[in-house]
Amino acid sequence: PAVFPLSCAVQNYSWGKVGLASEVARLVASSDPLVQIQPDLPYAELWMGTHPRGDAIIQDNRIPQKTLGQWIADNPACLGAKVKDAFQGRLPFLFKVLSVNTALSIQAHPNKELAAKLHAQFPEHYPDDNHKPEMAIALTPFEGLCGFRPVEEIVSFLQSVPELRALIGEVAAEQLERSGSDDPRGVSAALRVCFTRLMKSEKKFFVDQLNMLVKRISQEAAEGKDTSGSNGDLLLRLHSQYPGDIGCFTIYFLNLVRLEPGEALFLGANEPHAYLHGDCVECMACSDNTVRAGLTPKFIDVLTLCEMLNYTPAPSSSKTFPATQSQLDPSIYLYDPPVPDFTIMRIEIPSSIKLYLVSAIDSASIVLVIQGTAVGTSTAAASEMTLRPGSVLFISANESISLHLSSPDGMLLFRACCLL
């Protein structure tokens, strides 16, 4: 068999949505009725791929290998000739579902050059030498912080949030206020100084300033005043999740991006970001390298983060990544980021279609069912497969599957692959 169902690893990180409020938990429970969902446990991530910390288990007793990683190692041709050569016989991407209840850390992912250096110096914190570009596609309304805001927005906060200005210092604040749009390198340099001063400020000093700010905003909100000039709602929300954390101040530097279902965010190397709330599918290069600096109890590396970031300001609207509808098949919307490691297809099969072909491509792919039910048949599968929300299939390169739809509302699938 070269097409088979997978059972995928769940990560119960503390920031995840709890019990059946989590899309991850709902998908897992739907795909396997024997799974007991714990009502008070966070179900944060579903990992679909071959990462050693969550290698998918093959659900086909005719296949001797237990996990997808082992099977691909023994059958590398399944990747497709180009993918196999380009990525040394390994699946180049990790596909995920995330259910975010409280903010993830302020983080960025290194490019290949920096990843190799960090891994050589600090292997315990940076477990591999790969880059980690990633793309998130919203399943429910989704919020995150991403990339530096336009300078005029940051300057406006510096003028209306005295506690922020105190942390950054008058000299750096004025340098940013004076930097002109005709000198982008000057702007980036001033922004780097301001952000680094914030992130490196003395713990006791920033906790005092943060407490003053939270107290002031809480009072203004209680009096019915508009606190949007200080980004009040988001500040109070993050402070309630991570009291006394320097990350609370990053909302004055980073764009707040809101995605509707089907909208996407692409995060290249060195782009600062933090997911805040919602459910999404995510695809990334197969790496676990993350440089963190706040909104987290994990290891933080402020120096590396501040040195590596891309300090190019841009409006939040520039962060969403468009999908293009396929010319060959109007059910397919393609999210094709500017990196070779992965592409995602959103496949929306209308209720009018009862037989749909998931077509062959020259790459191994992983398919996740979000909505709808079908029976899948393939000449490369051992037997027919029942598909329902939460079902995950591995499809070897150049193999296809026929879906015999049984649900009245059509289907929604996501397919991760590598289109070189």
Short mmCIF file of N, CA and C in Angstrom, two decimals, residues 268-396:
data_model
loop_
_atom_site.label_atom_id
_atom_site.label_comp_id
_atom_site.label_asym_id
_atom_site.label_seq_id
_atom_site.Cartn_x
_atom_site.Cartn_y
_atom_site.Cartn_z
N GLY A 268 7.80 34.30 7.30
CA GLY A 268 9.14 33.95 6.83
C GLY A 268 10.13 33.99 7.99
N ALA A 269 11.39 33.71 7.68
CA ALA A 269 12.43 33.75 8.71
C ALA A 269 12.50 35.15 9.34
N ASN A 270 12.78 35.17 10.63
CA ASN A 270 13.06 36.41 11.37
C ASN A 270 11.87 37.35 11.53
N GLU A 271 10.66 36.85 11.26
CA GLU A 271 9.46 37.68 11.41
C GLU A 271 8.92 37.48 12.83
N PRO A 272 8.86 38.57 13.63
CA PRO A 272 8.36 38.39 15.00
C PRO A 272 6.85 38.12 14.98
N HIS A 273 6.41 37.17 15.81
CA HIS A 273 4.98 36.85 15.83
C HIS A 273 4.59 36.16 17.14
N ALA A 274 3.30 36.19 17.42
CA ALA A 274 2.74 35.44 18.54
C ALA A 274 1.27 35.20 18.22
N TYR A 275 0.86 33.96 18.15
CA TYR A 275 -0.57 33.67 17.97
C TYR A 275 -1.28 33.98 19.29
N LEU A 276 -2.49 34.53 19.19
CA LEU A 276 -3.22 34.95 20.39
C LEU A 276 -4.44 34.09 20.68
N HIS A 277 -5.25 33.80 19.64
CA HIS A 277 -6.48 33.05 19.90
C HIS A 277 -7.08 32.51 18.60
N GLY A 278 -7.66 31.31 18.67
CA GLY A 278 -8.38 30.75 17.53
C GLY A 278 -7.81 29.41 17.11
N ASP A 279 -8.41 28.85 16.06
CA ASP A 279 -8.00 27.54 15.54
C ASP A 279 -7.50 27.71 14.11
N CYS A 280 -6.45 26.96 13.76
CA CYS A 280 -5.92 27.07 12.40
C CYS A 280 -5.28 25.75 12.00
N VAL A 281 -5.12 25.55 10.69
CA VAL A 281 -4.18 24.55 10.22
C VAL A 281 -2.89 25.30 9.94
N GLU A 282 -1.77 24.61 10.15
CA GLU A 282 -0.48 25.26 9.99
C GLU A 282 0.45 24.28 9.28
N CYS A 283 1.29 24.82 8.42
CA CYS A 283 2.29 23.98 7.78
C CYS A 283 3.62 24.69 7.89
N MET A 284 4.68 23.92 8.06
CA MET A 284 5.99 24.53 8.26
C MET A 284 7.07 23.60 7.74
N ALA A 285 8.26 24.14 7.55
CA ALA A 285 9.41 23.28 7.30
C ALA A 285 9.62 22.43 8.55
N CYS A 286 10.16 21.23 8.37
CA CYS A 286 10.23 20.29 9.50
C CYS A 286 11.38 20.68 10.43
N SER A 287 11.05 21.54 11.39
CA SER A 287 12.05 22.04 12.33
C SER A 287 11.35 22.39 13.62
N ASP A 288 12.13 22.48 14.69
CA ASP A 288 11.53 22.89 15.95
C ASP A 288 12.28 24.09 16.52
N ASN A 289 12.94 24.85 15.62
CA ASN A 289 13.76 25.97 16.09
C ASN A 289 12.94 27.22 16.30
N THR A 290 12.90 27.68 17.54
CA THR A 290 12.12 28.85 17.90
C THR A 290 12.94 29.70 18.85
N VAL A 291 13.08 30.98 18.51
CA VAL A 291 13.76 31.92 19.41
C VAL A 291 12.68 32.72 20.11
N ARG A 292 12.63 32.63 21.45
CA ARG A 292 11.52 33.23 22.21
C ARG A 292 12.00 34.38 23.07
N ALA A 293 11.07 35.30 23.36
CA ALA A 293 11.45 36.41 24.24
C ALA A 293 10.30 36.98 25.04
N GLY A 294 9.32 36.22 25.41
CA GLY A 294 8.26 36.77 26.26
C GLY A 294 6.95 36.06 26.04
N LEU A 295 5.99 36.26 26.93
CA LEU A 295 4.70 35.57 26.95
C LEU A 295 4.91 34.06 27.02
N THR A 296 5.90 33.64 27.81
CA THR A 296 6.19 32.20 27.89
C THR A 296 6.96 31.87 29.15
N PRO A 297 6.74 30.68 29.70
CA PRO A 297 7.61 30.20 30.79
C PRO A 297 8.85 29.48 30.26
N LYS A 298 8.97 29.30 28.92
CA LYS A 298 10.09 28.53 28.36
C LYS A 298 11.37 29.36 28.30
N PHE A 299 12.45 28.69 27.85
CA PHE A 299 13.75 29.35 27.67
C PHE A 299 13.61 30.57 26.76
N ILE A 300 14.11 31.70 27.23
CA ILE A 300 14.05 32.88 26.37
C ILE A 300 15.46 33.38 26.05
N ASP A 301 15.60 33.91 24.85
CA ASP A 301 16.89 34.28 24.30
C ASP A 301 16.74 35.66 23.66
N VAL A 302 16.68 36.67 24.54
CA VAL A 302 16.35 38.02 24.09
C VAL A 302 17.41 38.58 23.14
N LEU A 303 18.67 38.32 23.47
CA LEU A 303 19.75 38.85 22.63
C LEU A 303 19.65 38.35 21.19
N THR A 304 19.53 37.03 21.05
CA THR A 304 19.44 36.45 19.70
C THR A 304 18.22 37.00 18.98
N LEU A 305 17.08 37.04 19.68
CA LEU A 305 15.85 37.51 19.04
C LEU A 305 16.03 38.95 18.53
N CYS A 306 16.51 39.82 19.39
CA CYS A 306 16.61 41.24 18.99
C CYS A 306 17.60 41.44 17.84
N GLU A 307 18.62 40.58 17.77
CA GLU A 307 19.59 40.72 16.68
C GLU A 307 19.06 40.19 15.35
N MET A 308 18.23 39.15 15.40
CA MET A 308 17.85 38.46 14.17
C MET A 308 16.63 39.06 13.47
N LEU A 309 15.79 39.82 14.19
CA LEU A 309 14.48 40.20 13.65
C LEU A 309 14.56 41.05 12.39
N ASN A 310 13.51 40.91 11.60
CA ASN A 310 13.34 41.75 10.42
C ASN A 310 12.61 43.02 10.88
N TYR A 311 13.34 44.14 10.89
CA TYR A 311 12.78 45.40 11.43
C TYR A 311 12.18 46.27 10.33
N THR A 312 11.50 45.64 9.38
CA THR A 312 10.84 46.42 8.32
C THR A 312 9.39 46.64 8.69
N PRO A 313 8.98 47.90 8.93
CA PRO A 313 7.58 48.13 9.29
C PRO A 313 6.65 47.95 8.09
N ALA A 314 5.45 47.45 8.36
CA ALA A 314 4.47 47.24 7.28
C ALA A 314 3.09 47.12 7.91
N PRO A 315 2.03 47.53 7.19
CA PRO A 315 0.69 47.46 7.77
C PRO A 315 0.21 46.02 7.93
N SER A 316 -0.73 45.81 8.84
CA SER A 316 -1.20 44.45 9.12
C SER A 316 -1.82 43.82 7.88
N SER A 317 -2.42 44.64 7.01
CA SER A 317 -3.05 44.09 5.81
C SER A 317 -2.04 43.39 4.90
N SER A 318 -0.75 43.77 5.00
CA SER A 318 0.26 43.17 4.13
C SER A 318 0.67 41.79 4.62
N LYS A 319 0.21 41.38 5.80
CA LYS A 319 0.64 40.10 6.37
C LYS A 319 -0.21 38.92 5.91
N THR A 320 -1.45 39.19 5.47
CA THR A 320 -2.29 38.07 5.05
C THR A 320 -1.83 37.59 3.68
N PHE A 321 -1.93 36.29 3.50
CA PHE A 321 -1.39 35.66 2.29
C PHE A 321 -2.56 35.14 1.47
N PRO A 322 -2.68 35.54 0.19
CA PRO A 322 -3.87 35.17 -0.59
C PRO A 322 -3.81 33.73 -1.11
N ALA A 323 -4.99 33.12 -1.23
CA ALA A 323 -5.09 31.81 -1.87
C ALA A 323 -5.50 32.04 -3.32
N THR A 324 -5.01 31.21 -4.22
CA THR A 324 -5.45 31.33 -5.62
C THR A 324 -6.27 30.10 -5.99
N GLN A 325 -7.40 30.35 -6.65
CA GLN A 325 -8.25 29.24 -7.06
C GLN A 325 -7.61 28.52 -8.24
N SER A 326 -7.58 27.20 -8.19
CA SER A 326 -6.96 26.41 -9.26
C SER A 326 -7.75 26.56 -10.56
N GLN A 327 -7.02 26.70 -11.67
CA GLN A 327 -7.67 26.78 -12.98
C GLN A 327 -8.21 25.42 -13.40
N LEU A 328 -7.51 24.36 -12.98
CA LEU A 328 -7.88 23.01 -13.41
C LEU A 328 -9.05 22.45 -12.61
N ASP A 329 -9.15 22.86 -11.34
CA ASP A 329 -10.17 22.30 -10.46
C ASP A 329 -10.69 23.39 -9.53
N PRO A 330 -11.89 23.91 -9.81
CA PRO A 330 -12.39 25.06 -9.03
C PRO A 330 -12.62 24.75 -7.55
N SER A 331 -12.57 23.46 -7.15
CA SER A 331 -12.72 23.13 -5.73
C SER A 331 -11.45 23.42 -4.94
N ILE A 332 -10.32 23.61 -5.66
CA ILE A 332 -9.01 23.76 -4.98
C ILE A 332 -8.59 25.22 -4.89
N TYR A 333 -8.22 25.63 -3.66
CA TYR A 333 -7.59 26.93 -3.43
C TYR A 333 -6.17 26.65 -2.96
N LEU A 334 -5.21 27.29 -3.63
CA LEU A 334 -3.79 26.99 -3.41
C LEU A 334 -3.13 28.09 -2.59
N TYR A 335 -2.43 27.69 -1.54
CA TYR A 335 -1.61 28.62 -0.75
C TYR A 335 -0.17 28.21 -1.02
N ASP A 336 0.51 29.00 -1.84
CA ASP A 336 1.84 28.60 -2.30
C ASP A 336 2.87 29.64 -1.84
N PRO A 337 3.50 29.42 -0.68
CA PRO A 337 4.36 30.46 -0.11
C PRO A 337 5.69 30.57 -0.85
N PRO A 338 6.46 31.63 -0.58
CA PRO A 338 7.72 31.85 -1.32
C PRO A 338 8.87 30.99 -0.80
N VAL A 339 8.58 29.75 -0.34
CA VAL A 339 9.64 28.82 0.06
C VAL A 339 9.34 27.48 -0.60
N PRO A 340 10.37 26.66 -0.84
CA PRO A 340 10.13 25.39 -1.55
C PRO A 340 9.54 24.28 -0.68
N ASP A 341 9.62 24.40 0.64
CA ASP A 341 9.37 23.27 1.54
C ASP A 341 7.93 22.75 1.55
N PHE A 342 6.96 23.63 1.30
CA PHE A 342 5.56 23.16 1.39
C PHE A 342 4.61 24.07 0.63
N THR A 343 3.47 23.50 0.27
CA THR A 343 2.32 24.20 -0.30
C THR A 343 1.09 23.59 0.35
N ILE A 344 0.05 24.38 0.57
CA ILE A 344 -1.19 23.83 1.12
C ILE A 344 -2.32 24.04 0.12
N MET A 345 -3.17 23.02 -0.02
CA MET A 345 -4.39 23.16 -0.80
C MET A 345 -5.58 23.10 0.14
N ARG A 346 -6.51 24.02 -0.04
CA ARG A 346 -7.81 23.92 0.63
C ARG A 346 -8.78 23.37 -0.41
N ILE A 347 -9.40 22.24 -0.12
CA ILE A 347 -10.28 21.59 -1.10
C ILE A 347 -11.71 21.66 -0.56
N GLU A 348 -12.56 22.43 -1.23
CA GLU A 348 -13.96 22.59 -0.84
C GLU A 348 -14.82 21.89 -1.87
N ILE A 349 -15.34 20.73 -1.50
CA ILE A 349 -16.15 19.96 -2.45
C ILE A 349 -17.61 20.30 -2.20
N PRO A 350 -18.31 20.85 -3.20
CA PRO A 350 -19.71 21.25 -2.97
C PRO A 350 -20.63 20.03 -2.82
N SER A 351 -21.78 20.24 -2.22
CA SER A 351 -22.70 19.13 -1.96
C SER A 351 -23.22 18.51 -3.26
N SER A 352 -23.14 19.25 -4.36
CA SER A 352 -23.65 18.72 -5.64
C SER A 352 -22.76 17.62 -6.20
N ILE A 353 -21.49 17.55 -5.71
CA ILE A 353 -20.56 16.54 -6.24
C ILE A 353 -20.58 15.31 -5.33
N LYS A 354 -20.82 14.14 -5.93
CA LYS A 354 -20.87 12.91 -5.12
C LYS A 354 -19.64 12.04 -5.31
N LEU A 355 -18.88 12.29 -6.39
CA LEU A 355 -17.64 11.55 -6.62
C LEU A 355 -16.55 12.57 -6.93
N TYR A 356 -15.49 12.57 -6.12
CA TYR A 356 -14.43 13.56 -6.30
C TYR A 356 -13.09 12.85 -6.33
N LEU A 357 -12.23 13.25 -7.25
CA LEU A 357 -10.90 12.65 -7.36
C LEU A 357 -9.86 13.57 -6.70
N VAL A 358 -9.22 13.06 -5.66
CA VAL A 358 -8.05 13.75 -5.10
C VAL A 358 -6.89 13.35 -6.01
N SER A 359 -6.46 14.29 -6.86
CA SER A 359 -5.63 13.89 -8.00
C SER A 359 -4.19 13.62 -7.60
N ALA A 360 -3.50 12.90 -8.46
CA ALA A 360 -2.09 12.55 -8.24
C ALA A 360 -1.22 13.78 -8.47
N ILE A 361 -0.22 13.96 -7.62
CA ILE A 361 0.77 15.02 -7.82
C ILE A 361 2.16 14.41 -7.61
N ASP A 362 3.19 15.12 -8.07
CA ASP A 362 4.55 14.56 -7.99
C ASP A 362 5.18 14.87 -6.63
N SER A 363 4.44 14.59 -5.57
CA SER A 363 4.94 14.83 -4.21
C SER A 363 4.10 13.98 -3.27
N ALA A 364 4.74 13.48 -2.22
CA ALA A 364 3.96 12.89 -1.14
C ALA A 364 3.08 13.98 -0.55
N SER A 365 1.90 13.60 -0.04
CA SER A 365 1.04 14.61 0.58
C SER A 365 0.29 14.02 1.76
N ILE A 366 -0.18 14.90 2.63
CA ILE A 366 -0.98 14.51 3.78
C ILE A 366 -2.30 15.25 3.69
N VAL A 367 -3.40 14.50 3.78
CA VAL A 367 -4.74 15.09 3.66
C VAL A 367 -5.44 15.01 5.00
N LEU A 368 -6.05 16.12 5.40
CA LEU A 368 -6.82 16.19 6.65
C LEU A 368 -8.26 16.54 6.31
N VAL A 369 -9.21 15.78 6.86
CA VAL A 369 -10.63 16.10 6.67
C VAL A 369 -11.09 16.99 7.82
N ILE A 370 -11.69 18.15 7.47
CA ILE A 370 -12.23 19.05 8.49
C ILE A 370 -13.74 18.88 8.60
N GLN A 371 -14.41 18.78 7.44
CA GLN A 371 -15.88 18.62 7.43
C GLN A 371 -16.27 17.59 6.39
N GLY A 372 -17.35 16.86 6.68
CA GLY A 372 -17.93 15.95 5.71
C GLY A 372 -17.43 14.52 5.86
N THR A 373 -18.13 13.60 5.20
CA THR A 373 -17.78 12.18 5.27
C THR A 373 -17.77 11.59 3.86
N ALA A 374 -16.95 10.56 3.70
CA ALA A 374 -16.83 9.91 2.40
C ALA A 374 -16.20 8.54 2.59
N VAL A 375 -16.33 7.72 1.57
CA VAL A 375 -15.53 6.49 1.50
C VAL A 375 -14.47 6.73 0.44
N GLY A 376 -13.21 6.47 0.82
CA GLY A 376 -12.11 6.69 -0.12
C GLY A 376 -11.63 5.38 -0.69
N THR A 377 -11.42 5.33 -1.99
CA THR A 377 -10.84 4.15 -2.62
C THR A 377 -9.64 4.55 -3.46
N SER A 378 -8.64 3.67 -3.49
CA SER A 378 -7.45 3.94 -4.29
C SER A 378 -6.84 2.61 -4.68
N THR A 379 -6.30 2.55 -5.90
CA THR A 379 -5.62 1.32 -6.33
C THR A 379 -4.38 1.09 -5.46
N ALA A 380 -3.89 2.14 -4.81
CA ALA A 380 -2.68 2.02 -3.99
C ALA A 380 -3.00 1.78 -2.51
N ALA A 381 -4.29 1.65 -2.18
CA ALA A 381 -4.67 1.40 -0.79
C ALA A 381 -5.05 -0.06 -0.61
N ALA A 382 -4.83 -0.57 0.60
CA ALA A 382 -5.11 -1.99 0.86
C ALA A 382 -6.60 -2.27 0.82
N SER A 383 -7.40 -1.31 1.30
CA SER A 383 -8.86 -1.52 1.31
C SER A 383 -9.51 -0.14 1.28
N GLU A 384 -10.84 -0.12 1.24
CA GLU A 384 -11.47 1.21 1.22
C GLU A 384 -11.37 1.85 2.60
N MET A 385 -11.35 3.19 2.61
CA MET A 385 -11.11 3.94 3.84
C MET A 385 -12.31 4.83 4.14
N THR A 386 -12.78 4.77 5.38
CA THR A 386 -13.88 5.64 5.80
C THR A 386 -13.30 6.98 6.24
N LEU A 387 -13.75 8.06 5.62
CA LEU A 387 -13.24 9.38 5.95
C LEU A 387 -14.31 10.18 6.66
N ARG A 388 -13.89 10.82 7.76
CA ARG A 388 -14.80 11.68 8.52
C ARG A 388 -13.96 12.82 9.08
N PRO A 389 -14.57 13.85 9.71
CA PRO A 389 -13.75 14.93 10.27
C PRO A 389 -12.67 14.35 11.19
N GLY A 390 -11.44 14.81 11.00
CA GLY A 390 -10.32 14.32 11.80
C GLY A 390 -9.54 13.21 11.13
N SER A 391 -10.08 12.62 10.06
CA SER A 391 -9.31 11.58 9.35
C SER A 391 -8.09 12.20 8.69
N VAL A 392 -6.96 11.49 8.75
CA VAL A 392 -5.71 11.95 8.13
C VAL A 392 -5.18 10.82 7.24
N LEU A 393 -4.85 11.16 6.00
CA LEU A 393 -4.34 10.16 5.05
C LEU A 393 -2.98 10.57 4.53
N PHE A 394 -2.12 9.58 4.36
CA PHE A 394 -0.86 9.80 3.64
C PHE A 394 -1.05 9.30 2.21
N ILE A 395 -0.67 10.12 1.24
CA ILE A 395 -0.78 9.74 -0.18
C ILE A 395 0.62 9.84 -0.79
N SER A 396 1.14 8.73 -1.26
CA SER A 396 2.45 8.75 -1.91
C SER A 396 2.37 9.55 -3.22
#
